[in-house]
Amino acid sequence: MDDTVIFSARNYEEKVVSIIAHLLDADENIELCHNIGVGGLMADVFLENGAKKLSLPPKSLIEIKYLLRNDTLSRIALSYTGVIDERGYAKLIIICKDNLSDMFINKVGLPGRFEIWTFEELEFKAHRIDSTGQNVSKPGLKKVPSPDIVKRASNAAANDKVSLFLGAGVSMDAKLPSWNKLLAALLTKIKNRPFEYINEANTESISDYLSDSSIITGRYIMDGYRVAIKRLYEGTREGNKDDAKIEENIRTEIVDRMRKALYKDIDNVNKSSLVKVIASIARKSNVVQIITYNYDDLIETDLSDSARFKPVYDQTIDRLNGFKPIYHVHGYIPRNEKNPGFPTLSEKEYHKLYSRTHQWSNVVQLNALYSTTCFFIGFSMSDPNQRRLLDLARNVDLGSTEAGRAQHYIFLRRQNLKGEASSAVNDEHFREIENMMFELGLNVIWFDEFEKLPQYLLYIFGKANDSPKMKF
């Protein structure tokens, strides 16, 4: 099954919802992603007041399935049998894409309050009702609410095993230096290193010349240190130092410079409400791990009152001994100089890291994507290696009956396009971003200001009752 099936499944679900919404009377409403309240069970559609035109009584549930197999029906029957009577629901309608044989349905043995409709039957009902003969499945006939991503995310945050992925936006919210400022620190001339003439004043120009690629710029800088330190030992008694010793010296100097740059304004760092909220969420029992792309120890510091967490930045992954891990998959530079750490900084190191499927940091991320619900915070999703891992994890599940859904969630800031872009242009742009993220297995939760992000997290993770105004 290829990627087109995912989009077909998603479009199919949206089309079904569009038809149902079009047929509702003014006093009838549609609720998407309805929480049944039993074991995290959620129905695709709930019609509290029913739908007269579809002959559906009040409190009807609808499950929309693009691919319907024997195991899918069995799972639905197992999940809903008993729940319908206990919770006072009238019936459950399963709307599938294709016709099913009676033998197939009877084999499952669905209870009496279950019905199966095909999409063709739904369209027939709609055409029969619509006296104009107009195709009601066309978009734009009636505004249909977007799937309640926040409700689905809240349900997952409460009931699933959860992994928190943290990107650069988290550290920058805490006033830690941006990548460009770290580059400037590495380019600062100290003892004529790393370059003879190039210095921090050239940071922006170098970054522009290298297409704003952080890993290519990192390689550029690392090569400068390598040449400078080799030159340092030429003609001396230590001139025969092997490459391993030279690399060790490079690492020591780079880590020292980055540590000083990271924590230069440390007095202002711990005031980040976003870091504090993430730390509080991390204490939840169903949050099994944190996976951070950042070098700093902000999360560890805010969790200093808890002995249950342990930073992991190398093969010590196998010595967790019951601790909840904070995986630093791109390296770790804590404030404590006694703790070792070296960042994955240059293109060469990235290639080495991501060319080994069984390298520990790749395994950690893939396991999280396969076995937990992941929330991505502070990411722009521009890292090609991260996108590759998401694609890899997504492709594993293409044949599943849930291929039309995305498992994970990402918080993205909604920023309109520059210039004179109209609202229609911006809306189309954001839909494309959602589609692109969906292809990677991510549902987008939009926010407009970084200051509001902690509120969104608190609400979704059940630590605040008031729902902030969110954008979709």
Coordinates of C-alpha atoms in Angstrom, one line a residue:
M1 CA 0.0 0.0 0.0
D2 CA 1.5 3.4 -1.0
D3 CA 1.1 6.9 0.5
T4 CA -2.0 7.6 -1.7
V5 CA -4.0 5.1 0.4
I6 CA -3.4 7.3 3.5
F7 CA -4.7 10.4 1.7
S8 CA -7.6 8.4 0.2
A9 CA -8.6 7.2 3.6
R10 CA -8.4 10.7 5.1
N11 CA -10.4 12.1 2.2
Y12 CA -12.9 9.4 2.5
E13 CA -13.5 10.1 6.2
E14 CA -13.8 13.8 5.4
K15 CA -16.3 13.1 2.6
V16 CA -18.5 10.9 4.9
V17 CA -18.5 13.6 7.6
S18 CA -19.4 16.2 4.9
I19 CA -22.4 14.2 3.7
I20 CA -23.7 13.5 7.2
A21 CA -23.3 17.2 8.3
H22 CA -25.1 18.4 5.1
L23 CA -28.1 16.2 6.0
L24 CA -28.6 17.5 9.6
D25 CA -31.5 19.7 10.5
A26 CA -30.9 23.0 12.3
D27 CA -31.6 21.4 15.7
E28 CA -29.2 18.5 15.1
N29 CA -25.5 18.7 15.8
I30 CA -22.5 16.6 15.0
E31 CA -19.6 15.8 17.4
L32 CA -16.4 14.4 16.0
C33 CA -14.0 12.2 18.0
H34 CA -16.6 11.5 20.7
N35 CA -15.1 10.1 23.9
I36 CA -17.2 7.1 25.1
G37 CA -15.5 7.3 28.5
V38 CA -14.5 3.6 28.6
G39 CA -10.8 2.7 28.2
G40 CA -10.1 5.6 25.9
L41 CA -12.7 4.5 23.4
M42 CA -13.6 7.2 20.9
A43 CA -16.2 7.1 18.1
D44 CA -15.6 9.0 14.9
V45 CA -19.1 10.7 15.0
F46 CA -21.7 11.2 17.7
L47 CA -25.2 12.5 16.8
E48 CA -26.7 13.5 20.2
N49 CA -30.0 14.5 18.6
G50 CA -29.9 11.9 15.9
A51 CA -30.4 12.6 12.2
K52 CA -34.1 12.4 11.0
K53 CA -33.1 12.4 7.3
L54 CA -31.0 9.3 7.8
S55 CA -33.5 7.7 10.1
L56 CA -31.0 7.7 13.0
P57 CA -32.4 8.1 16.5
P58 CA -30.8 10.4 19.2
K59 CA -27.5 9.2 20.7
S60 CA -26.3 7.4 17.6
L61 CA -22.6 6.6 17.1
I62 CA -20.8 6.3 13.7
E63 CA -17.5 4.6 13.0
I64 CA -16.0 5.4 9.6
K65 CA -13.7 2.8 8.1
Y66 CA -11.8 3.0 4.8
L67 CA -10.4 -0.5 5.0
L68 CA -12.7 -3.0 6.7
R69 CA -11.5 -6.5 7.4
N70 CA -12.7 -9.3 9.6
D71 CA -10.4 -8.4 12.4
T72 CA -11.6 -4.8 12.2
L73 CA -15.2 -5.8 12.7
S74 CA -14.3 -8.2 15.5
R75 CA -12.4 -5.5 17.3
I76 CA -15.3 -3.0 16.9
A77 CA -17.8 -5.6 18.2
L78 CA -15.5 -6.4 21.2
S79 CA -15.0 -2.7 22.0
Y80 CA -18.7 -1.6 21.8
T81 CA -20.6 -4.7 22.9
G82 CA -22.0 -3.8 26.3
V83 CA -20.8 -0.2 26.2
I84 CA -23.8 0.8 24.0
D85 CA -26.3 -0.4 26.6
E86 CA -24.3 0.7 29.6
R87 CA -23.9 4.3 28.3
G88 CA -27.4 4.6 26.8
Y89 CA -26.4 4.8 23.1
A90 CA -29.1 4.0 20.6
K91 CA -27.0 2.2 17.9
L92 CA -23.7 2.1 16.2
I93 CA -23.4 2.6 12.4
I94 CA -20.2 1.4 10.7
I95 CA -19.7 3.1 7.3
C96 CA -17.3 1.3 5.1
K97 CA -16.0 2.0 1.6
D98 CA -16.9 -1.3 -0.1
N99 CA -19.7 -3.8 -0.2
L100 CA -19.3 -6.7 2.2
S101 CA -20.7 -10.2 1.8
D102 CA -23.3 -11.4 4.2
M103 CA -21.1 -14.4 5.0
F104 CA -18.3 -12.0 6.0
I105 CA -20.6 -10.0 8.3
N106 CA -22.3 -13.1 9.8
K107 CA -19.0 -14.6 10.6
V108 CA -18.3 -11.8 13.0
G109 CA -21.7 -11.9 14.7
L110 CA -22.5 -8.3 15.2
P111 CA -25.0 -7.4 17.9
G112 CA -28.5 -6.2 16.9
R113 CA -27.8 -2.5 17.5
F114 CA -25.0 -2.5 15.0
E115 CA -25.5 -1.6 11.3
I116 CA -23.1 -1.6 8.4
W117 CA -23.6 0.9 5.6
T118 CA -21.4 1.2 2.5
F119 CA -20.4 4.6 1.2
E120 CA -22.6 3.9 -1.8
E121 CA -25.6 3.4 0.5
L122 CA -24.9 6.7 2.3
E123 CA -24.6 8.5 -1.0
F124 CA -27.9 7.0 -2.2
K125 CA -29.7 8.1 1.0
A126 CA -28.2 11.6 0.4
H127 CA -29.3 11.8 -3.2
R128 CA -32.7 10.5 -2.4
I129 CA -33.2 13.3 0.1
D130 CA -31.6 16.1 -2.0
S131 CA -34.5 17.1 -4.3
T132 CA -32.1 19.1 -6.5
G133 CA -30.1 16.1 -7.4
Q134 CA -26.9 18.0 -6.5
N135 CA -24.0 15.9 -5.3
V136 CA -24.0 16.6 -1.6
S137 CA -20.5 15.2 -1.2
K138 CA -18.9 18.1 -2.9
P139 CA -17.1 20.4 -0.4
G140 CA -18.5 23.8 0.4
L141 CA -22.2 23.0 0.6
K142 CA -22.0 23.2 4.4
K143 CA -19.2 24.1 6.7
V144 CA -18.1 21.0 8.5
P145 CA -16.1 21.2 11.7
S146 CA -12.6 20.0 11.4
P147 CA -11.8 16.8 13.3
D148 CA -11.4 17.6 17.0
I149 CA -7.6 17.1 17.1
V150 CA -7.4 18.6 20.6
K151 CA -10.0 16.2 22.0
R152 CA -8.2 13.3 20.4
A153 CA -4.9 14.6 21.7
S154 CA -6.3 15.0 25.2
N155 CA -7.6 11.5 25.1
A156 CA -4.2 10.1 24.0
A157 CA -2.4 12.1 26.6
A158 CA -4.7 10.6 29.3
N159 CA -4.8 7.0 28.2
D160 CA -1.8 6.1 26.0
K161 CA 1.8 5.6 26.7
V162 CA 3.4 9.0 25.8
S163 CA 6.8 10.1 24.6
L164 CA 7.7 13.8 24.6
F165 CA 9.9 15.0 21.7
L166 CA 11.6 18.4 22.4
G167 CA 13.1 20.6 19.8
A168 CA 15.1 23.8 19.7
G169 CA 12.1 26.0 20.3
V170 CA 11.9 24.7 23.9
S171 CA 15.5 25.9 24.7
M172 CA 15.0 29.2 22.8
D173 CA 11.9 29.9 24.9
A174 CA 14.1 29.7 27.9
K175 CA 16.4 32.3 26.4
L176 CA 19.2 29.9 25.6
P177 CA 21.3 31.0 22.5
S178 CA 20.0 30.2 19.0
W179 CA 22.0 28.1 16.6
N180 CA 23.6 31.3 15.1
K181 CA 24.8 32.4 18.5
L182 CA 26.3 29.0 19.2
L183 CA 28.1 29.3 15.8
A184 CA 29.4 32.7 16.7
A185 CA 30.8 31.3 19.9
L186 CA 32.5 28.6 18.0
L187 CA 33.9 31.1 15.5
T188 CA 35.3 33.4 18.1
K189 CA 39.1 33.7 17.7
I190 CA 40.9 32.4 20.8
K191 CA 44.6 31.6 20.4
N192 CA 44.2 32.0 16.7
R193 CA 41.6 29.2 16.5
P194 CA 39.6 28.0 14.8
F195 CA 40.6 30.2 11.8
E196 CA 43.3 32.7 11.2
Y197 CA 41.1 35.4 9.8
I198 CA 37.5 34.3 9.9
N199 CA 35.7 35.2 13.2
E200 CA 32.2 35.6 14.8
A201 CA 31.5 38.7 12.7
N202 CA 31.3 36.4 9.6
T203 CA 28.8 34.0 11.1
E204 CA 25.7 35.2 9.2
S205 CA 27.5 35.4 5.9
I206 CA 28.9 31.9 6.3
S207 CA 25.5 30.5 7.2
D208 CA 23.9 32.2 4.2
Y209 CA 26.7 30.9 1.9
L210 CA 26.1 27.4 3.1
S211 CA 22.3 27.7 2.5
D212 CA 21.5 28.0 6.2
S213 CA 22.3 24.4 6.8
S214 CA 23.3 23.9 10.4
I215 CA 25.1 20.6 9.8
I216 CA 27.1 21.8 6.8
T217 CA 28.1 24.9 8.8
G218 CA 29.0 22.6 11.6
R219 CA 31.3 20.6 9.3
Y220 CA 32.9 23.8 8.1
I221 CA 33.7 24.8 11.7
M222 CA 34.9 21.4 12.8
D223 CA 37.3 21.2 9.8
G224 CA 38.6 24.6 10.9
Y225 CA 39.4 23.3 14.4
R226 CA 40.9 20.2 13.0
V227 CA 43.4 22.1 10.8
A228 CA 44.2 24.6 13.5
I229 CA 45.0 22.0 16.1
K230 CA 47.0 19.9 13.7
R231 CA 49.0 23.0 12.9
L232 CA 49.5 23.7 16.6
Y233 CA 51.4 20.4 17.0
E234 CA 53.5 20.6 13.9
G235 CA 57.2 20.9 14.6
T236 CA 56.8 20.1 18.3
R237 CA 57.5 17.1 20.4
E238 CA 53.8 16.2 20.3
G239 CA 53.7 16.5 16.5
N240 CA 53.2 12.8 16.2
K241 CA 49.9 12.7 18.0
D242 CA 47.5 10.4 16.4
D243 CA 44.2 11.4 14.9
A244 CA 42.3 10.1 17.9
K245 CA 44.2 12.4 20.3
I246 CA 43.6 15.4 18.0
E247 CA 39.9 14.6 17.8
E248 CA 39.8 14.4 21.6
N249 CA 41.4 17.9 21.8
I250 CA 38.9 19.2 19.3
R251 CA 36.0 17.8 21.3
T252 CA 37.3 19.3 24.6
E253 CA 37.6 22.8 23.2
I254 CA 34.3 22.7 21.3
V255 CA 32.4 21.4 24.4
D256 CA 34.0 24.0 26.6
R257 CA 33.1 26.9 24.2
M258 CA 29.5 25.6 23.8
R259 CA 29.0 25.1 27.5
K260 CA 30.0 28.7 28.2
A261 CA 27.8 30.0 25.4
L262 CA 24.8 27.9 26.5
Y263 CA 24.9 28.9 30.1
K264 CA 26.2 32.4 29.8
D265 CA 22.9 34.0 31.0
I266 CA 21.9 31.1 33.2
D267 CA 20.2 33.4 35.7
N268 CA 17.4 34.1 33.2
V269 CA 17.1 30.5 32.0
N270 CA 15.0 28.9 34.7
K271 CA 12.2 31.4 34.3
S272 CA 10.8 29.6 31.3
S273 CA 7.2 28.6 32.0
L274 CA 7.3 26.2 29.0
V275 CA 10.2 24.2 30.5
K276 CA 8.4 24.1 33.9
V277 CA 5.2 22.8 32.2
I278 CA 7.0 20.2 30.3
A279 CA 8.8 19.0 33.4
S280 CA 5.5 18.8 35.3
I281 CA 4.0 16.8 32.4
A282 CA 7.0 14.5 32.4
R283 CA 6.1 13.4 35.9
K284 CA 2.9 11.8 34.7
S285 CA 3.0 8.0 35.0
N286 CA 2.0 7.4 31.4
V287 CA 4.8 9.6 30.1
V288 CA 7.4 7.0 29.6
Q289 CA 10.3 9.0 28.2
I290 CA 11.6 12.4 26.9
I291 CA 13.5 12.5 23.7
T292 CA 15.3 15.8 23.2
Y293 CA 17.3 17.2 20.3
N294 CA 18.8 19.8 22.6
Y295 CA 22.2 19.8 24.2
D296 CA 21.3 21.6 27.4
D297 CA 20.2 20.3 30.9
L298 CA 17.1 22.5 31.3
I299 CA 14.7 19.6 31.8
E300 CA 17.1 17.8 34.1
T301 CA 17.5 20.9 36.3
D302 CA 13.8 21.5 36.6
L303 CA 13.4 17.8 37.6
S304 CA 16.1 18.0 40.2
D305 CA 13.5 17.3 42.9
S306 CA 12.8 13.9 41.4
A307 CA 15.2 10.9 41.5
R308 CA 13.2 9.1 38.8
F309 CA 14.9 10.7 35.8
K310 CA 18.2 10.0 34.1
P311 CA 19.9 11.7 31.1
V312 CA 21.0 9.3 28.5
Y313 CA 23.4 10.4 25.7
D314 CA 25.3 7.2 24.8
Q315 CA 25.2 3.4 25.1
T316 CA 24.4 3.7 28.9
I317 CA 20.9 3.2 27.5
D318 CA 21.1 -0.4 28.9
R319 CA 21.8 0.8 32.4
L320 CA 18.6 2.7 33.3
N321 CA 17.7 0.6 36.3
G322 CA 14.2 1.8 36.6
F323 CA 14.9 5.5 35.8
K324 CA 12.7 7.4 33.4
P325 CA 15.1 8.3 30.5
I326 CA 15.7 11.8 29.1
Y327 CA 17.4 10.8 25.8
H328 CA 19.7 13.4 24.3
V329 CA 19.9 12.0 20.8
H330 CA 22.2 14.7 19.4
G331 CA 24.5 15.0 22.4
Y332 CA 24.5 16.4 25.9
I333 CA 26.4 19.4 27.4
P334 CA 25.3 19.9 31.0
R335 CA 26.4 22.7 33.3
N336 CA 28.5 20.2 35.4
E337 CA 31.9 20.1 33.6
K338 CA 32.6 16.7 35.2
N339 CA 29.8 15.1 33.1
P340 CA 31.0 14.1 29.6
G341 CA 29.2 15.1 26.5
F342 CA 29.8 15.9 22.8
P343 CA 27.2 17.3 20.4
T344 CA 26.3 15.8 17.1
L345 CA 27.4 19.0 15.3
S346 CA 28.7 18.5 11.8
E347 CA 27.4 16.9 8.6
K348 CA 30.0 14.1 9.0
E349 CA 28.7 13.1 12.4
Y350 CA 25.0 13.3 11.3
H351 CA 25.8 11.0 8.3
K352 CA 27.5 8.5 10.7
L353 CA 24.6 8.7 13.1
Y354 CA 21.8 8.2 10.7
S355 CA 23.5 5.7 8.4
R356 CA 23.3 3.1 11.2
T357 CA 19.8 1.9 11.7
H358 CA 20.7 0.1 14.8
Q359 CA 22.6 3.0 16.4
W360 CA 21.1 3.6 19.9
S361 CA 19.5 7.0 19.2
N362 CA 17.8 5.8 16.1
V363 CA 16.5 2.7 17.9
V364 CA 15.2 4.9 20.7
Q365 CA 13.3 7.2 18.4
L366 CA 11.8 4.5 16.2
N367 CA 10.7 2.5 19.2
A368 CA 8.9 5.6 20.5
L369 CA 7.2 6.2 17.2
Y370 CA 6.1 2.6 16.9
S371 CA 5.0 1.9 20.5
T372 CA 3.8 5.2 22.0
T373 CA 1.9 8.3 21.2
C374 CA 4.5 11.1 20.6
F375 CA 4.0 14.8 21.2
F376 CA 6.5 17.1 19.3
I377 CA 7.1 20.4 21.0
G378 CA 9.4 23.2 19.7
F379 CA 10.1 21.7 16.3
S380 CA 10.0 23.3 12.8
M381 CA 10.3 19.9 11.2
S382 CA 13.1 20.9 8.9
D383 CA 15.6 18.3 10.1
P384 CA 15.9 15.8 7.1
N385 CA 17.0 13.0 9.4
Q386 CA 14.1 13.4 11.7
R387 CA 11.7 13.4 8.8
R388 CA 13.3 10.2 7.5
L389 CA 12.7 8.4 10.8
L390 CA 9.1 9.6 10.8
D391 CA 8.6 8.4 7.2
L392 CA 10.2 5.0 8.1
A393 CA 7.9 4.6 11.1
R394 CA 4.8 5.7 9.2
N395 CA 5.4 3.3 6.3
V396 CA 5.4 0.3 8.7
D397 CA 1.7 0.9 9.4
L398 CA 0.4 1.6 5.9
G399 CA -1.4 -1.7 5.7
S400 CA -3.3 -1.2 9.0
T401 CA -6.9 -0.5 9.3
E402 CA -6.1 2.9 10.8
A403 CA -4.0 4.0 7.8
G404 CA -6.3 7.0 7.4
R405 CA -5.2 8.4 10.8
A406 CA -2.1 9.9 12.2
Q407 CA -0.8 8.6 15.5
H408 CA 1.3 11.5 16.8
Y409 CA 0.9 15.2 17.5
I410 CA 3.0 18.3 16.8
F411 CA 2.5 21.9 18.0
L412 CA 3.1 24.4 15.3
R413 CA 2.9 28.2 15.3
R414 CA 0.4 29.5 12.7
Q415 CA 2.2 32.3 10.9
N416 CA 0.6 33.9 7.8
L417 CA 2.5 34.1 4.6
K418 CA 4.3 37.3 4.0
G419 CA 3.1 40.0 1.7
E420 CA -0.5 40.5 0.6
A421 CA -1.6 36.9 1.0
S422 CA -5.4 36.7 1.4
S423 CA -7.1 34.6 4.1
A424 CA -8.0 32.0 1.4
V425 CA -4.3 31.8 0.4
N426 CA -3.2 31.3 4.0
D427 CA -5.9 28.8 4.7
E428 CA -4.8 26.7 1.7
H429 CA -1.2 27.0 2.8
F430 CA -2.0 25.7 6.3
R431 CA -4.0 22.8 4.9
E432 CA -1.0 21.9 2.8
I433 CA 1.2 22.0 6.0
E434 CA -1.4 19.8 7.7
N435 CA -1.3 17.3 4.8
M436 CA 2.5 17.2 4.8
M437 CA 2.6 16.6 8.5
F438 CA -0.1 14.0 8.2
E439 CA 2.0 12.1 5.7
L440 CA 4.7 12.0 8.4
G441 CA 2.2 10.6 10.9
L442 CA 1.6 13.9 12.7
N443 CA -1.6 15.7 13.6
V444 CA -1.0 19.5 13.8
I445 CA -2.2 21.5 16.8
W446 CA -1.9 25.2 15.8
F447 CA -1.1 28.0 18.2
D448 CA -0.6 31.7 17.5
E449 CA 1.8 32.9 20.2
F450 CA 4.6 31.1 22.0
E451 CA 3.4 32.5 25.3
K452 CA 0.2 30.5 25.0
L453 CA 1.9 27.1 24.3
P454 CA 2.2 26.2 28.0
Q455 CA -1.6 26.8 28.4
Y456 CA -2.3 24.4 25.5
L457 CA 0.0 21.7 27.0
L458 CA -1.6 22.1 30.5
Y459 CA -5.1 21.7 29.0
I460 CA -4.3 18.7 26.8
F461 CA -2.4 16.9 29.5
G462 CA -5.3 17.4 32.0
K463 CA -3.6 19.9 34.3
A464 CA -5.9 22.8 33.5
N465 CA -9.7 22.8 33.0
D466 CA -10.1 25.9 30.8
S467 CA -9.6 25.2 27.2
P468 CA -7.5 28.0 25.5
K469 CA -8.6 29.3 22.2
M470 CA -6.8 27.2 19.7
K471 CA -6.5 27.5 15.9
F472 CA -7.1 24.6 13.5

